[in-house]
Amino acid sequence: MDQAEQLRNIIKKQNQRKRLARVITVTSGKGGVGKSNLTVNLAIQFSRLGRRVVVLDADFGLANVEVMLGLRPRYSLADLLFRGKDLYDVLSPGPENIHFISGGSGLYELANLDDGQLQYLVQMMYELDHIADIILIDTGAGISRSVIDMALASPEVLLVATPEPTSITDAYALLKTLSKQKEFTSDIQIQMVANRTHSYQAGEELFEKLDAVAAKFLDVDMEYLGNVPYDEKLMRAVMQQRPVSVAYPNAASSKALQRLAALLEHREGVPVLRKGKGISGLLSRMFHAGR
Ligand SMILES: Nc1ncnc2c1ncn2[C@@H]1O[C@H](COP(=O)(O)OP(=O)(O)O)[C@@H](O)[C@H]1O
Ligand SMILES: [Mg+2]
C-alpha cells in the first residue's frame, strides 16, 4: 500500500465515525458574475440559520473574499503548508461569526506537495471538518486546472451564471470541460444560480437554456437553485466592503440569498454525498487526481 492509499484509508475510516462538514464549491465559467458575493452572503445567511460556516477563498491572486470583507488575514493556507502555521493561525474571523481561510497559493501547490505536507494539510482540514458545519469554497475565474479539479472533487457545485450571452457560453464551456474528465460522475450535484437577473422569469429561462444544451450535448444533469436579482444595493455594499446581507439585510438581493440558503439547507437530506463528505476528503480526492 503506498502512502496515498494509506491516507485515503485513514480518511475513509474517520469519515465513517464522524460527522464532517458539508462542502459547497462555487464556480462559474468566467469572472465577474458574482461568485464571491454569492459565497460570502450565503455564508452569512447560513450563519444566521445557526450553522458554523467557513469560507475558503480559492481565488488565487485576487484575494477576493478579503477585499469583499475589508479584512486582511495574517496567514494563508500557504503559511500552513510551508511556514509551520496551523489551522487556527489561518482561520480569520469575519462578520456574524463566519470565518474564512485565504487559500493563497496553497491550493494550487497540491500537485507539488510531498506526502508529509499533504498529510499535514489533510489532517488540518480534517480538524476543520469538525469545527465547521458548512464550508463554502469560492473558486477563481475561468477554467483552470485547479478549478476543474476542485469541482470534480466536490459533491456539490454551485454554478453561477448571469443572463449575458457570454456568461451562458462560458458556463457551457465549463460544464463541457467538467464532463470530459474521467473523474466526472453523475453524483456530483450541479446546482445553478442565476445572478443579476431582472426578473424571476429571466432566471428560469437562463436555467432552461443552459440545462437543455447541457443535457443534450453533454449528458450533464443540473438543478436550478434560484435567482439573485440585479440590485444596486449589492453594488453599494461592495463599495463599502461589506456583504449586502449585513449592510442591507432587507435588500432584494439579501432576501434572495436568504431564500437560497434556506433551500440549500433543505436539500441537505438528499443523498448526493456518496463521494464522502468533508474538506479533508475533497482534498485527498484532488490529490489523487493530481498524481
Ligand atoms: N446581484 C447583483 N446585482 C448587481 N450587481 C452585482 C450582483 N452580483 C454581482 N454584482 C456586481 O458584479 C461584481 C462582481 O461580483 P463578484 O462577486 O466579485 O464576481 P466574481 O467573484 O464571480 O468575479 C460586483 O462587484 C458587483 O458590482
Ligand atoms: Mg470572485
PDB file of C-alpha atoms and ligand atoms in Angstrom:
ATOM      1  CA  MET A   1       0.000   0.000   0.000  1.00  0.00           C
ATOM      2  CA  ASP A   2       1.510   3.361  -0.945  1.00  0.00           C
ATOM      3  CA  GLN A   3       1.260   6.417   1.221  1.00  0.00           C
ATOM      4  CA  ALA A   4      -1.571   7.970  -0.743  1.00  0.00           C
ATOM      5  CA  GLU A   5      -3.636   4.862  -0.314  1.00  0.00           C
ATOM      6  CA  GLN A   6      -2.856   4.742   3.401  1.00  0.00           C
ATOM      7  CA  LEU A   7      -4.024   8.303   3.670  1.00  0.00           C
ATOM      8  CA  ARG A   8      -7.258   7.557   1.895  1.00  0.00           C
ATOM      9  CA  ASN A   9      -7.907   4.598   4.163  1.00  0.00           C
ATOM     10  CA  ILE A  10      -7.373   6.695   7.256  1.00  0.00           C
ATOM     11  CA  ILE A  11      -9.821   9.279   5.960  1.00  0.00           C
ATOM     12  CA  LYS A  12     -12.332   6.644   4.999  1.00  0.00           C
ATOM     13  CA  LYS A  13     -12.231   5.163   8.492  1.00  0.00           C
ATOM     14  CA  GLN A  14     -12.512   8.541  10.145  1.00  0.00           C
ATOM     15  CA  ASN A  15     -15.336   9.578   7.859  1.00  0.00           C
ATOM     16  CA  GLN A  16     -17.353   6.592   8.906  1.00  0.00           C
ATOM     17  CA  ARG A  17     -17.145   7.633  12.512  1.00  0.00           C
ATOM     18  CA  LYS A  18     -17.651  11.354  12.496  1.00  0.00           C
ATOM     19  CA  ARG A  19     -19.868  13.979  11.012  1.00  0.00           C
ATOM     20  CA  LEU A  20     -17.920  16.025   8.527  1.00  0.00           C
ATOM     21  CA  ALA A  21     -18.612  19.430   7.077  1.00  0.00           C
ATOM     22  CA  ARG A  22     -20.780  19.883   4.044  1.00  0.00           C
ATOM     23  CA  VAL A  23     -18.646  21.337   1.279  1.00  0.00           C
ATOM     24  CA  ILE A  24     -20.098  23.501  -1.462  1.00  0.00           C
ATOM     25  CA  THR A  25     -17.885  24.743  -4.283  1.00  0.00           C
ATOM     26  CA  VAL A  26     -18.972  27.942  -6.015  1.00  0.00           C
ATOM     27  CA  THR A  27     -17.779  28.316  -9.552  1.00  0.00           C
ATOM     28  CA  SER A  28     -18.545  29.829 -12.953  1.00  0.00           C
ATOM     29  CA  GLY A  29     -17.229  29.862 -16.479  1.00  0.00           C
ATOM     30  CA  LYS A  30     -15.976  33.402 -16.202  1.00  0.00           C
ATOM     31  CA  GLY A  31     -15.169  36.051 -13.641  1.00  0.00           C
ATOM     32  CA  GLY A  32     -17.318  38.956 -12.597  1.00  0.00           C
ATOM     33  CA  VAL A  33     -20.582  37.030 -12.463  1.00  0.00           C
ATOM     34  CA  GLY A  34     -20.998  37.242  -8.681  1.00  0.00           C
ATOM     35  CA  LYS A  35     -19.295  34.153  -7.228  1.00  0.00           C
ATOM     36  CA  SER A  36     -17.591  35.940  -4.358  1.00  0.00           C
ATOM     37  CA  ASN A  37     -20.703  37.880  -3.441  1.00  0.00           C
ATOM     38  CA  LEU A  38     -22.781  34.729  -3.542  1.00  0.00           C
ATOM     39  CA  THR A  39     -20.263  32.797  -1.433  1.00  0.00           C
ATOM     40  CA  VAL A  40     -19.850  35.388   1.299  1.00  0.00           C
ATOM     41  CA  ASN A  41     -23.538  36.214   1.528  1.00  0.00           C
ATOM     42  CA  LEU A  42     -24.597  32.577   1.605  1.00  0.00           C
ATOM     43  CA  ALA A  43     -22.072  32.146   4.409  1.00  0.00           C
ATOM     44  CA  ILE A  44     -23.720  34.974   6.366  1.00  0.00           C
ATOM     45  CA  GLN A  45     -27.169  33.543   5.714  1.00  0.00           C
ATOM     46  CA  PHE A  46     -26.139  30.043   6.816  1.00  0.00           C
ATOM     47  CA  SER A  47     -24.615  31.545   9.924  1.00  0.00           C
ATOM     48  CA  ARG A  48     -27.954  33.197  10.699  1.00  0.00           C
ATOM     49  CA  LEU A  49     -29.527  29.752  10.430  1.00  0.00           C
ATOM     50  CA  GLY A  50     -27.224  28.673  13.219  1.00  0.00           C
ATOM     51  CA  ARG A  51     -24.590  26.946  11.128  1.00  0.00           C
ATOM     52  CA  ARG A  52     -20.861  27.191  11.715  1.00  0.00           C
ATOM     53  CA  VAL A  53     -19.541  28.412   8.412  1.00  0.00           C
ATOM     54  CA  VAL A  54     -16.062  28.720   6.947  1.00  0.00           C
ATOM     55  CA  VAL A  55     -15.333  30.309   3.584  1.00  0.00           C
ATOM     56  CA  LEU A  56     -12.287  29.078   1.761  1.00  0.00           C
ATOM     57  CA  ASP A  57     -11.023  31.665  -0.678  1.00  0.00           C
ATOM     58  CA  ALA A  58      -9.517  29.689  -3.501  1.00  0.00           C
ATOM     59  CA  ASP A  59      -9.378  32.600  -5.890  1.00  0.00           C
ATOM     60  CA  PHE A  60      -5.666  32.649  -6.288  1.00  0.00           C
ATOM     61  CA  GLY A  61      -4.049  36.033  -6.676  1.00  0.00           C
ATOM     62  CA  LEU A  62      -7.107  38.204  -6.322  1.00  0.00           C
ATOM     63  CA  ALA A  63      -7.877  37.544  -2.674  1.00  0.00           C
ATOM     64  CA  ASN A  64     -11.473  38.362  -3.361  1.00  0.00           C
ATOM     65  CA  VAL A  65     -13.078  37.481  -0.084  1.00  0.00           C
ATOM     66  CA  GLU A  66     -10.638  39.625   1.879  1.00  0.00           C
ATOM     67  CA  VAL A  67     -11.428  42.614  -0.284  1.00  0.00           C
ATOM     68  CA  MET A  68     -15.143  41.985   0.000  1.00  0.00           C
ATOM     69  CA  LEU A  69     -14.951  41.871   3.785  1.00  0.00           C
ATOM     70  CA  GLY A  70     -12.405  44.638   4.088  1.00  0.00           C
ATOM     71  CA  LEU A  71     -10.185  42.329   6.129  1.00  0.00           C
ATOM     72  CA  ARG A  72      -6.569  41.457   5.914  1.00  0.00           C
ATOM     73  CA  PRO A  73      -5.810  37.923   7.125  1.00  0.00           C
ATOM     74  CA  ARG A  74      -2.468  37.353   8.800  1.00  0.00           C
ATOM     75  CA  TYR A  75      -1.807  33.990   7.209  1.00  0.00           C
ATOM     76  CA  SER A  76      -2.941  31.885   4.302  1.00  0.00           C
ATOM     77  CA  LEU A  77      -3.020  28.206   3.528  1.00  0.00           C
ATOM     78  CA  ALA A  78       0.433  28.606   2.031  1.00  0.00           C
ATOM     79  CA  ASP A  79       1.713  29.575   5.514  1.00  0.00           C
ATOM     80  CA  LEU A  80       0.150  26.423   6.872  1.00  0.00           C
ATOM     81  CA  LEU A  81       1.846  24.315   4.224  1.00  0.00           C
ATOM     82  CA  PHE A  82       5.230  25.927   4.042  1.00  0.00           C
ATOM     83  CA  ARG A  83       5.760  28.034   7.142  1.00  0.00           C
ATOM     84  CA  GLY A  84       4.635  25.863  10.018  1.00  0.00           C
ATOM     85  CA  LYS A  85       1.301  27.549  10.772  1.00  0.00           C
ATOM     86  CA  ASP A  86      -1.699  25.557  11.944  1.00  0.00           C
ATOM     87  CA  LEU A  87      -5.416  25.717  11.245  1.00  0.00           C
ATOM     88  CA  TYR A  88      -6.138  28.287  13.934  1.00  0.00           C
ATOM     89  CA  ASP A  89      -3.470  30.623  12.591  1.00  0.00           C
ATOM     90  CA  VAL A  90      -5.080  30.681   9.167  1.00  0.00           C
ATOM     91  CA  LEU A  91      -8.731  30.940  10.262  1.00  0.00           C
ATOM     92  CA  SER A  92      -9.725  34.615  10.223  1.00  0.00           C
ATOM     93  CA  PRO A  93     -12.910  35.845  11.871  1.00  0.00           C
ATOM     94  CA  GLY A  94     -15.362  37.681   9.606  1.00  0.00           C
ATOM     95  CA  PRO A  95     -18.730  39.306  10.271  1.00  0.00           C
ATOM     96  CA  GLU A  96     -21.548  37.471  12.050  1.00  0.00           C
ATOM     97  CA  ASN A  97     -19.465  34.547  13.223  1.00  0.00           C
ATOM     98  CA  ILE A  98     -18.310  33.386   9.833  1.00  0.00           C
ATOM     99  CA  HIS A  99     -14.652  32.526   9.401  1.00  0.00           C
ATOM    100  CA  PHE A 100     -12.550  32.466   6.330  1.00  0.00           C
ATOM    101  CA  ILE A 101      -9.318  30.993   5.109  1.00  0.00           C
ATOM    102  CA  SER A 102      -7.300  32.620   2.427  1.00  0.00           C
ATOM    103  CA  GLY A 103      -6.051  29.962   0.042  1.00  0.00           C
ATOM    104  CA  GLY A 104      -3.065  31.975  -1.095  1.00  0.00           C
ATOM    105  CA  SER A 105      -1.036  29.852  -3.412  1.00  0.00           C
ATOM    106  CA  GLY A 106      -1.604  26.858  -1.133  1.00  0.00           C
ATOM    107  CA  LEU A 107      -4.401  25.155  -3.006  1.00  0.00           C
ATOM    108  CA  TYR A 108      -2.542  25.388  -6.262  1.00  0.00           C
ATOM    109  CA  GLU A 109       0.506  23.642  -4.910  1.00  0.00           C
ATOM    110  CA  LEU A 110      -1.278  20.391  -4.180  1.00  0.00           C
ATOM    111  CA  ALA A 111       0.307  18.593  -7.074  1.00  0.00           C
ATOM    112  CA  ASN A 112       3.748  19.695  -5.856  1.00  0.00           C
ATOM    113  CA  LEU A 113       3.397  18.698  -2.210  1.00  0.00           C
ATOM    114  CA  ASP A 114       5.324  15.828  -0.785  1.00  0.00           C
ATOM    115  CA  ASP A 115       3.394  13.197   1.132  1.00  0.00           C
ATOM    116  CA  GLY A 116       4.295  14.672   4.519  1.00  0.00           C
ATOM    117  CA  GLN A 117       2.985  18.103   3.571  1.00  0.00           C
ATOM    118  CA  LEU A 118      -0.155  16.638   2.121  1.00  0.00           C
ATOM    119  CA  GLN A 119      -0.765  14.517   5.181  1.00  0.00           C
ATOM    120  CA  TYR A 120      -0.422  17.607   7.366  1.00  0.00           C
ATOM    121  CA  LEU A 121      -2.826  19.550   5.156  1.00  0.00           C
ATOM    122  CA  VAL A 122      -5.433  16.799   5.176  1.00  0.00           C
ATOM    123  CA  GLN A 123      -5.072  16.454   8.950  1.00  0.00           C
ATOM    124  CA  MET A 124      -5.657  20.183   9.423  1.00  0.00           C
ATOM    125  CA  MET A 125      -8.635  20.070   7.084  1.00  0.00           C
ATOM    126  CA  TYR A 126      -9.991  17.100   8.957  1.00  0.00           C
ATOM    127  CA  GLU A 127      -9.894  19.247  12.056  1.00  0.00           C
ATOM    128  CA  LEU A 128     -11.693  21.960  10.118  1.00  0.00           C
ATOM    129  CA  ASP A 129     -14.332  19.390   9.193  1.00  0.00           C
ATOM    130  CA  HIS A 130     -15.185  19.166  12.867  1.00  0.00           C
ATOM    131  CA  ILE A 131     -15.381  22.809  13.700  1.00  0.00           C
ATOM    132  CA  ALA A 132     -17.441  23.761  10.643  1.00  0.00           C
ATOM    133  CA  ASP A 133     -20.876  22.573   9.556  1.00  0.00           C
ATOM    134  CA  ILE A 134     -20.568  24.118   6.122  1.00  0.00           C
ATOM    135  CA  ILE A 135     -17.504  25.032   4.098  1.00  0.00           C
ATOM    136  CA  LEU A 136     -18.033  27.236   1.063  1.00  0.00           C
ATOM    137  CA  ILE A 137     -15.246  27.368  -1.498  1.00  0.00           C
ATOM    138  CA  ASP A 138     -15.013  30.443  -3.688  1.00  0.00           C
ATOM    139  CA  THR A 139     -13.063  29.484  -6.791  1.00  0.00           C
ATOM    140  CA  GLY A 140     -11.167  31.633  -9.207  1.00  0.00           C
ATOM    141  CA  ALA A 141     -12.373  32.809 -12.562  1.00  0.00           C
ATOM    142  CA  GLY A 142     -12.088  30.820 -15.723  1.00  0.00           C
ATOM    143  CA  ILE A 143     -11.461  27.215 -16.488  1.00  0.00           C
ATOM    144  CA  SER A 144      -8.139  26.494 -14.850  1.00  0.00           C
ATOM    145  CA  ARG A 145      -6.918  23.036 -13.948  1.00  0.00           C
ATOM    146  CA  SER A 146      -7.287  23.662 -10.220  1.00  0.00           C
ATOM    147  CA  VAL A 147     -10.856  24.900 -10.532  1.00  0.00           C
ATOM    148  CA  ILE A 148     -11.731  21.820 -12.564  1.00  0.00           C
ATOM    149  CA  ASP A 149     -10.048  19.514 -10.035  1.00  0.00           C
ATOM    150  CA  MET A 150     -11.818  21.205  -7.164  1.00  0.00           C
ATOM    151  CA  ALA A 151     -15.224  20.987  -8.812  1.00  0.00           C
ATOM    152  CA  LEU A 152     -14.670  17.336  -9.708  1.00  0.00           C
ATOM    153  CA  ALA A 153     -13.747  16.503  -6.133  1.00  0.00           C
ATOM    154  CA  SER A 154     -16.807  18.317  -4.725  1.00  0.00           C
ATOM    155  CA  PRO A 155     -20.064  16.558  -4.019  1.00  0.00           C
ATOM    156  CA  GLU A 156     -21.877  19.848  -4.565  1.00  0.00           C
ATOM    157  CA  VAL A 157     -21.148  22.541  -7.108  1.00  0.00           C
ATOM    158  CA  LEU A 158     -22.949  25.852  -7.358  1.00  0.00           C
ATOM    159  CA  LEU A 159     -22.664  27.157 -10.883  1.00  0.00           C
ATOM    160  CA  VAL A 160     -23.198  30.903 -11.127  1.00  0.00           C
ATOM    161  CA  ALA A 161     -24.311  32.431 -14.400  1.00  0.00           C
ATOM    162  CA  THR A 162     -25.822  35.729 -15.469  1.00  0.00           C
ATOM    163  CA  PRO A 163     -28.197  36.335 -18.374  1.00  0.00           C
ATOM    164  CA  GLU A 164     -25.484  37.892 -20.564  1.00  0.00           C
ATOM    165  CA  PRO A 165     -24.777  35.694 -23.595  1.00  0.00           C
ATOM    166  CA  THR A 166     -21.051  35.474 -22.786  1.00  0.00           C
ATOM    167  CA  SER A 167     -21.816  34.167 -19.314  1.00  0.00           C
ATOM    168  CA  ILE A 168     -24.025  31.433 -20.766  1.00  0.00           C
ATOM    169  CA  THR A 169     -21.432  30.281 -23.297  1.00  0.00           C
ATOM    170  CA  ASP A 170     -18.732  30.347 -20.626  1.00  0.00           C
ATOM    171  CA  ALA A 171     -20.899  28.348 -18.223  1.00  0.00           C
ATOM    172  CA  TYR A 172     -21.479  25.844 -21.006  1.00  0.00           C
ATOM    173  CA  ALA A 173     -17.755  25.669 -21.729  1.00  0.00           C
ATOM    174  CA  LEU A 174     -17.080  24.935 -18.063  1.00  0.00           C
ATOM    175  CA  LEU A 175     -19.698  22.170 -17.985  1.00  0.00           C
ATOM    176  CA  LYS A 176     -18.226  20.740 -21.148  1.00  0.00           C
ATOM    177  CA  THR A 177     -14.720  20.659 -19.707  1.00  0.00           C
ATOM    178  CA  LEU A 178     -16.020  19.080 -16.486  1.00  0.00           C
ATOM    179  CA  SER A 179     -17.999  16.435 -18.317  1.00  0.00           C
ATOM    180  CA  LYS A 180     -14.991  15.390 -20.395  1.00  0.00           C
ATOM    181  CA  GLN A 181     -12.858  14.473 -17.374  1.00  0.00           C
ATOM    182  CA  LYS A 182     -12.590  10.857 -16.382  1.00  0.00           C
ATOM    183  CA  GLU A 183     -13.317  11.763 -12.746  1.00  0.00           C
ATOM    184  CA  PHE A 184     -16.650  13.255 -13.716  1.00  0.00           C
ATOM    185  CA  THR A 185     -19.611  11.276 -12.401  1.00  0.00           C
ATOM    186  CA  SER A 186     -23.301  11.919 -12.180  1.00  0.00           C
ATOM    187  CA  ASP A 187     -23.152  12.019  -8.398  1.00  0.00           C
ATOM    188  CA  ILE A 188     -21.631  15.478  -8.492  1.00  0.00           C
ATOM    189  CA  GLN A 189     -24.636  17.628  -7.842  1.00  0.00           C
ATOM    190  CA  ILE A 190     -24.594  20.743 -10.002  1.00  0.00           C
ATOM    191  CA  GLN A 191     -26.988  23.473  -8.975  1.00  0.00           C
ATOM    192  CA  MET A 192     -27.269  26.649 -10.982  1.00  0.00           C
ATOM    193  CA  VAL A 193     -27.801  30.107  -9.558  1.00  0.00           C
ATOM    194  CA  ALA A 194     -28.900  32.853 -11.921  1.00  0.00           C
ATOM    195  CA  ASN A 195     -27.386  36.121 -10.777  1.00  0.00           C
ATOM    196  CA  ARG A 196     -28.095  39.720 -11.743  1.00  0.00           C
ATOM    197  CA  THR A 197     -31.456  38.851 -13.223  1.00  0.00           C
ATOM    198  CA  HIS A 198     -34.091  41.454 -13.971  1.00  0.00           C
ATOM    199  CA  SER A 199     -36.962  39.116 -13.209  1.00  0.00           C
ATOM    200  CA  TYR A 200     -37.666  35.772 -11.644  1.00  0.00           C
ATOM    201  CA  GLN A 201     -38.615  34.550 -15.097  1.00  0.00           C
ATOM    202  CA  ALA A 202     -35.308  35.618 -16.621  1.00  0.00           C
ATOM    203  CA  GLY A 203     -33.567  33.312 -14.152  1.00  0.00           C
ATOM    204  CA  GLU A 204     -35.749  30.355 -15.081  1.00  0.00           C
ATOM    205  CA  GLU A 205     -35.214  30.990 -18.779  1.00  0.00           C
ATOM    206  CA  LEU A 206     -31.468  31.132 -18.307  1.00  0.00           C
ATOM    207  CA  PHE A 207     -31.551  27.821 -16.500  1.00  0.00           C
ATOM    208  CA  GLU A 208     -33.753  26.175 -19.096  1.00  0.00           C
ATOM    209  CA  LYS A 209     -31.473  27.288 -21.892  1.00  0.00           C
ATOM    210  CA  LEU A 210     -28.319  26.016 -20.243  1.00  0.00           C
ATOM    211  CA  ASP A 211     -29.918  22.858 -18.915  1.00  0.00           C
ATOM    212  CA  ALA A 212     -31.269  21.921 -22.341  1.00  0.00           C
ATOM    213  CA  VAL A 213     -27.898  22.132 -24.109  1.00  0.00           C
ATOM    214  CA  ALA A 214     -26.064  20.506 -21.194  1.00  0.00           C
ATOM    215  CA  ALA A 215     -28.473  17.558 -21.218  1.00  0.00           C
ATOM    216  CA  LYS A 216     -28.485  17.217 -24.978  1.00  0.00           C
ATOM    217  CA  PHE A 217     -24.824  17.637 -25.860  1.00  0.00           C
ATOM    218  CA  LEU A 218     -23.000  16.803 -22.644  1.00  0.00           C
ATOM    219  CA  ASP A 219     -25.308  14.398 -20.862  1.00  0.00           C
ATOM    220  CA  VAL A 220     -24.944  16.554 -17.754  1.00  0.00           C
ATOM    221  CA  ASP A 221     -27.792  16.963 -15.300  1.00  0.00           C
ATOM    222  CA  MET A 222     -28.280  20.190 -13.429  1.00  0.00           C
ATOM    223  CA  GLU A 223     -30.757  21.539 -10.972  1.00  0.00           C
ATOM    224  CA  TYR A 224     -31.979  25.063 -10.574  1.00  0.00           C
ATOM    225  CA  LEU A 225     -31.481  26.605  -7.178  1.00  0.00           C
ATOM    226  CA  GLY A 226     -32.862  30.061  -7.896  1.00  0.00           C
ATOM    227  CA  ASN A 227     -32.027  33.626  -8.803  1.00  0.00           C
ATOM    228  CA  VAL A 228     -30.498  36.686  -7.215  1.00  0.00           C
ATOM    229  CA  PRO A 229     -31.876  39.886  -8.736  1.00  0.00           C
ATOM    230  CA  TYR A 230     -29.832  42.718 -10.110  1.00  0.00           C
ATOM    231  CA  ASP A 231     -29.538  45.014  -7.116  1.00  0.00           C
ATOM    232  CA  GLU A 232     -27.949  48.440  -6.772  1.00  0.00           C
ATOM    233  CA  LYS A 233     -27.737  47.862  -3.022  1.00  0.00           C
ATOM    234  CA  LEU A 234     -25.426  44.941  -3.604  1.00  0.00           C
ATOM    235  CA  MET A 235     -23.137  47.152  -5.658  1.00  0.00           C
ATOM    236  CA  ARG A 236     -23.218  49.798  -2.961  1.00  0.00           C
ATOM    237  CA  ALA A 237     -22.331  47.173  -0.341  1.00  0.00           C
ATOM    238  CA  VAL A 238     -19.366  46.058  -2.468  1.00  0.00           C
ATOM    239  CA  MET A 239     -18.098  49.640  -2.472  1.00  0.00           C
ATOM    240  CA  GLN A 240     -18.349  49.680   1.328  1.00  0.00           C
ATOM    241  CA  GLN A 241     -16.519  46.350   1.539  1.00  0.00           C
ATOM    242  CA  ARG A 242     -19.440  44.836   3.380  1.00  0.00           C
ATOM    243  CA  PRO A 243     -21.603  41.873   2.388  1.00  0.00           C
ATOM    244  CA  VAL A 244     -25.006  43.088   1.232  1.00  0.00           C
ATOM    245  CA  SER A 245     -26.694  40.757   3.723  1.00  0.00           C
ATOM    246  CA  VAL A 246     -25.014  42.710   6.502  1.00  0.00           C
ATOM    247  CA  ALA A 247     -25.162  46.221   5.063  1.00  0.00           C
ATOM    248  CA  TYR A 248     -28.701  45.970   3.654  1.00  0.00           C
ATOM    249  CA  PRO A 249     -30.410  42.940   5.172  1.00  0.00           C
ATOM    250  CA  ASN A 250     -33.746  43.855   3.622  1.00  0.00           C
ATOM    251  CA  ALA A 251     -32.473  44.485   0.101  1.00  0.00           C
ATOM    252  CA  ALA A 252     -33.949  42.327  -2.665  1.00  0.00           C
ATOM    253  CA  SER A 253     -30.622  40.514  -3.161  1.00  0.00           C
ATOM    254  CA  SER A 254     -30.277  39.822   0.586  1.00  0.00           C
ATOM    255  CA  LYS A 255     -33.753  38.358   0.680  1.00  0.00           C
ATOM    256  CA  ALA A 256     -32.987  36.191  -2.335  1.00  0.00           C
ATOM    257  CA  LEU A 257     -29.766  34.971  -0.744  1.00  0.00           C
ATOM    258  CA  GLN A 258     -31.648  34.156   2.425  1.00  0.00           C
ATOM    259  CA  ARG A 259     -34.042  32.052   0.357  1.00  0.00           C
ATOM    260  CA  LEU A 260     -31.209  30.254  -1.431  1.00  0.00           C
ATOM    261  CA  ALA A 261     -29.508  29.394   1.857  1.00  0.00           C
ATOM    262  CA  ALA A 262     -32.782  28.021   3.212  1.00  0.00           C
ATOM    263  CA  LEU A 263     -33.259  25.955   0.043  1.00  0.00           C
ATOM    264  CA  LEU A 264     -29.749  24.563   0.234  1.00  0.00           C
ATOM    265  CA  GLU A 265     -30.257  23.688   3.855  1.00  0.00           C
ATOM    266  CA  HIS A 266     -33.493  21.991   2.962  1.00  0.00           C
ATOM    267  CA  ARG A 267     -31.760  19.904   0.279  1.00  0.00           C
ATOM    268  CA  GLU A 268     -29.156  18.679   2.724  1.00  0.00           C
ATOM    269  CA  GLY A 269     -31.041  15.468   3.299  1.00  0.00           C
ATOM    270  CA  VAL A 270     -30.763  14.456  -0.350  1.00  0.00           C
ATOM    271  CA  PRO A 271     -28.349  11.544  -0.600  1.00  0.00           C
ATOM    272  CA  VAL A 272     -25.971  13.185  -3.037  1.00  0.00           C
ATOM    273  CA  LEU A 273     -22.934  12.819  -0.917  1.00  0.00           C
ATOM    274  CA  ARG A 274     -21.957   9.330  -1.919  1.00  0.00           C
ATOM    275  CA  LYS A 275     -18.471  10.543  -2.631  1.00  0.00           C
ATOM    276  CA  GLY A 276     -17.900  11.210   1.027  1.00  0.00           C
ATOM    277  CA  LYS A 277     -18.142  14.402   2.907  1.00  0.00           C
ATOM    278  CA  GLY A 278     -15.712  16.882   4.240  1.00  0.00           C
ATOM    279  CA  ILE A 279     -12.983  19.143   3.027  1.00  0.00           C
ATOM    280  CA  SER A 280     -10.369  16.568   4.046  1.00  0.00           C
ATOM    281  CA  GLY A 281     -11.968  14.067   1.690  1.00  0.00           C
ATOM    282  CA  LEU A 282     -12.177  16.624  -1.072  1.00  0.00           C
ATOM    283  CA  LEU A 283      -8.504  17.442  -0.792  1.00  0.00           C
ATOM    284  CA  SER A 284      -7.469  13.835  -0.792  1.00  0.00           C
ATOM    285  CA  ARG A 285      -9.552  13.280  -3.944  1.00  0.00           C
ATOM    286  CA  MET A 286      -7.933  16.297  -5.564  1.00  0.00           C
ATOM    287  CA  PHE A 287      -4.563  14.964  -4.575  1.00  0.00           C
ATOM    288  CA  HIS A 288      -5.436  11.601  -6.018  1.00  0.00           C
ATOM    289  CA  ALA A 289      -6.482  13.251  -9.284  1.00  0.00           C
ATOM    290  CA  GLY A 290      -3.326  15.304  -9.431  1.00  0.00           C
ATOM    291  CA  ARG A 291      -0.907  12.354  -9.340  1.00  0.00           C
TER     292      ARG A 291
HETATM  293  N1  LIG B   1     -26.956  40.638  -7.957  1.00  0.00           N
HETATM  294  C1  LIG B   1     -26.158  41.636  -8.357  1.00  0.00           C
HETATM  295  N2  LIG B   1     -26.659  42.850  -8.657  1.00  0.00           N
HETATM  296  C2  LIG B   1     -25.879  43.853  -9.085  1.00  0.00           C
HETATM  297  N3  LIG B   1     -24.557  43.749  -9.222  1.00  0.00           N
HETATM  298  C3  LIG B   1     -23.978  42.581  -8.935  1.00  0.00           C
HETATM  299  C4  LIG B   1     -24.739  41.451  -8.492  1.00  0.00           C
HETATM  300  N4  LIG B   1     -23.871  40.418  -8.264  1.00  0.00           N
HETATM  301  C5  LIG B   1     -22.651  40.901  -8.577  1.00  0.00           C
HETATM  302  N5  LIG B   1     -22.697  42.185  -8.974  1.00  0.00           N
HETATM  303  C6  LIG B   1     -21.596  43.040  -9.411  1.00  0.00           C
HETATM  304  O1  LIG B   1     -20.629  42.233 -10.035  1.00  0.00           O
HETATM  305  C7  LIG B   1     -19.353  42.473  -9.455  1.00  0.00           C
HETATM  306  C8  LIG B   1     -18.559  41.187  -9.454  1.00  0.00           C
HETATM  307  O2  LIG B   1     -19.057  40.317  -8.470  1.00  0.00           O
HETATM  308  P1  LIG B   1     -18.113  39.222  -7.798  1.00  0.00           P
HETATM  309  O3  LIG B   1     -18.909  38.559  -6.744  1.00  0.00           O
HETATM  310  O4  LIG B   1     -16.824  39.822  -7.383  1.00  0.00           O
HETATM  311  O5  LIG B   1     -17.890  38.262  -9.049  1.00  0.00           O
HETATM  312  P2  LIG B   1     -16.862  37.031  -9.231  1.00  0.00           P
HETATM  313  O6  LIG B   1     -16.439  36.584  -7.872  1.00  0.00           O
HETATM  314  O7  LIG B   1     -17.638  35.996  -9.981  1.00  0.00           O
HETATM  315  O8  LIG B   1     -15.722  37.553 -10.036  1.00  0.00           O
HETATM  316  C9  LIG B   1     -19.639  43.027  -8.070  1.00  0.00           C
HETATM  317  O9  LIG B   1     -18.614  43.857  -7.632  1.00  0.00           O
HETATM  318  C10 LIG B   1     -20.929  43.767  -8.247  1.00  0.00           C
HETATM  319  O10 LIG B   1     -20.647  45.094  -8.649  1.00  0.00           O
HETATM  320 MG    MG B   2     -14.551  36.354  -7.119  1.00  0.00          MG
END
